[in-house]
Amino acid sequence: MLVKRLGPHATRWYCLVVGIFLAIRALTTLAMGTHFGLPGDGWRSIWQLILTAILLTGLTLPRTTRAAVTTVGLVYLAATAWELLQHKVLLGAIPVDMRDHIVHPLLAALAAATLVVDARRPQRAAA
């Protein structure tokens, strides 16, 4: 049923898969008793939950799917660029570890790829 609802829309799949990934990552970090100092893993979790909410909006409101994927992709592109200058902390609050140096550019590239795939997908003719 879920596959039928999402259909061939790569951007909807991005919203689902990346949203689940970010939610799990954020919630497990919070469950481990994180802190909100500067920098603190709590701030990373809040950031991830905000992006999860954006992706959930894109998943539930089809008109906003492309905007949600674009937003998350741009956020992770900016994070990737920022990490080139500051290897350990984003915006003075969000700690960056080795996984982030892989995950951030990967999520940005996947967002761009899904937007391209959806743009090339033939549109249905109006009924």
Coordinates of C-alpha atoms in Angstrom, one line a residue:
M1 CA 0.0 0.0 0.0
L2 CA 2.8 2.4 0.9
V3 CA 4.6 1.6 -2.4
K4 CA 1.5 2.3 -4.3
R5 CA 0.9 5.6 -2.5
L6 CA 4.5 6.8 -3.1
G7 CA 4.6 5.6 -6.6
P8 CA 7.6 6.3 -8.8
H9 CA 8.2 9.7 -7.2
A10 CA 11.9 9.7 -6.1
T11 CA 11.3 12.8 -4.0
R12 CA 8.6 11.1 -1.9
W13 CA 10.9 8.2 -1.3
Y14 CA 13.6 10.6 -0.3
C15 CA 11.2 12.2 2.2
L16 CA 10.3 8.8 3.6
V17 CA 13.8 7.1 3.8
V18 CA 15.8 10.2 4.9
G19 CA 13.1 11.2 7.3
I20 CA 13.1 7.9 9.0
F21 CA 16.9 7.9 9.1
L22 CA 17.1 11.4 10.6
A23 CA 14.3 10.6 13.1
I24 CA 16.0 7.4 14.3
R25 CA 19.4 9.1 14.6
A26 CA 17.9 12.1 16.5
L27 CA 15.7 10.0 18.9
T28 CA 18.4 7.5 19.7
T29 CA 20.8 10.4 20.5
L30 CA 18.3 12.0 22.8
A31 CA 17.5 8.7 24.4
M32 CA 21.1 8.2 25.4
G33 CA 21.0 11.3 27.6
T34 CA 22.5 13.9 25.4
H35 CA 23.4 17.4 26.6
F36 CA 22.6 20.9 25.3
G37 CA 25.9 22.6 26.0
L38 CA 27.8 24.4 23.2
P39 CA 28.6 22.3 21.2
G40 CA 26.1 19.6 22.2
D41 CA 24.6 16.5 20.7
G42 CA 21.2 17.8 21.8
W43 CA 21.4 20.6 19.3
R44 CA 22.2 18.1 16.5
S45 CA 19.1 16.1 17.5
I46 CA 16.9 19.2 17.4
W47 CA 18.3 20.1 14.0
Q48 CA 17.6 16.6 12.7
L49 CA 14.1 16.6 14.1
I50 CA 13.3 19.9 12.4
L51 CA 14.5 18.5 9.1
T52 CA 12.4 15.3 9.8
A53 CA 9.4 17.5 10.2
I54 CA 10.1 19.3 6.9
L55 CA 10.4 15.9 5.2
L56 CA 7.2 14.7 6.8
T57 CA 5.4 17.7 5.5
G58 CA 6.8 16.9 2.0
L59 CA 5.6 13.3 2.4
T60 CA 2.1 14.2 3.5
L61 CA 1.5 17.2 1.2
P62 CA 2.5 16.3 -2.3
R63 CA 2.6 20.0 -3.4
T64 CA 5.4 20.5 -0.9
T65 CA 7.5 17.4 -1.7
R66 CA 10.0 19.1 -4.0
A67 CA 10.4 22.1 -1.7
A68 CA 11.0 19.8 1.2
V69 CA 13.7 17.8 -0.6
T70 CA 15.3 21.0 -1.9
T71 CA 15.3 22.5 1.6
V72 CA 16.9 19.5 3.2
G73 CA 19.4 19.1 0.3
L74 CA 20.5 22.8 0.6
V75 CA 20.8 22.5 4.4
Y76 CA 23.1 19.5 4.0
L77 CA 25.0 21.2 1.2
A78 CA 25.6 24.2 3.4
A79 CA 26.6 21.9 6.3
T80 CA 29.1 20.2 4.0
A81 CA 30.6 23.5 2.9
W82 CA 30.8 24.8 6.4
E83 CA 32.6 21.6 7.5
L84 CA 35.3 22.4 5.0
L85 CA 36.1 25.5 7.2
Q86 CA 35.1 24.2 10.6
H87 CA 35.8 20.5 10.9
K88 CA 34.5 20.0 14.5
V89 CA 31.5 22.3 15.0
L90 CA 28.6 23.7 12.9
L91 CA 27.4 27.2 13.8
G92 CA 29.1 27.0 17.2
A93 CA 26.4 24.6 18.5
I94 CA 26.3 21.3 16.5
P95 CA 29.2 18.9 16.9
V96 CA 30.5 17.3 13.8
D97 CA 32.0 13.8 13.8
M98 CA 33.5 11.5 11.2
R99 CA 30.0 10.1 10.2
D100 CA 28.8 13.6 9.5
H101 CA 31.6 14.1 6.9
I102 CA 30.0 11.2 5.0
V103 CA 26.3 11.6 5.8
H104 CA 26.0 15.4 5.1
P105 CA 27.4 15.3 1.5
L106 CA 25.6 12.0 0.8
L107 CA 22.2 13.5 1.8
A108 CA 22.8 16.6 -0.2
A109 CA 23.8 14.5 -3.3
L110 CA 20.8 12.2 -2.9
A111 CA 18.5 15.2 -2.7
A112 CA 19.9 16.6 -5.9
A113 CA 19.7 13.2 -7.6
T114 CA 16.1 12.6 -6.6
L115 CA 15.1 16.1 -7.8
V116 CA 16.7 15.4 -11.2
V117 CA 15.0 12.0 -11.5
D118 CA 11.6 13.4 -10.7
A119 CA 12.1 16.3 -13.1
R120 CA 12.9 13.8 -15.9
R121 CA 9.9 11.6 -15.1
P122 CA 7.2 12.0 -17.7
Q123 CA 4.3 14.0 -16.4
R124 CA 0.8 12.5 -16.7
A125 CA -1.5 14.1 -19.2
A126 CA -4.3 16.1 -17.6
A127 CA -7.5 14.1 -17.7

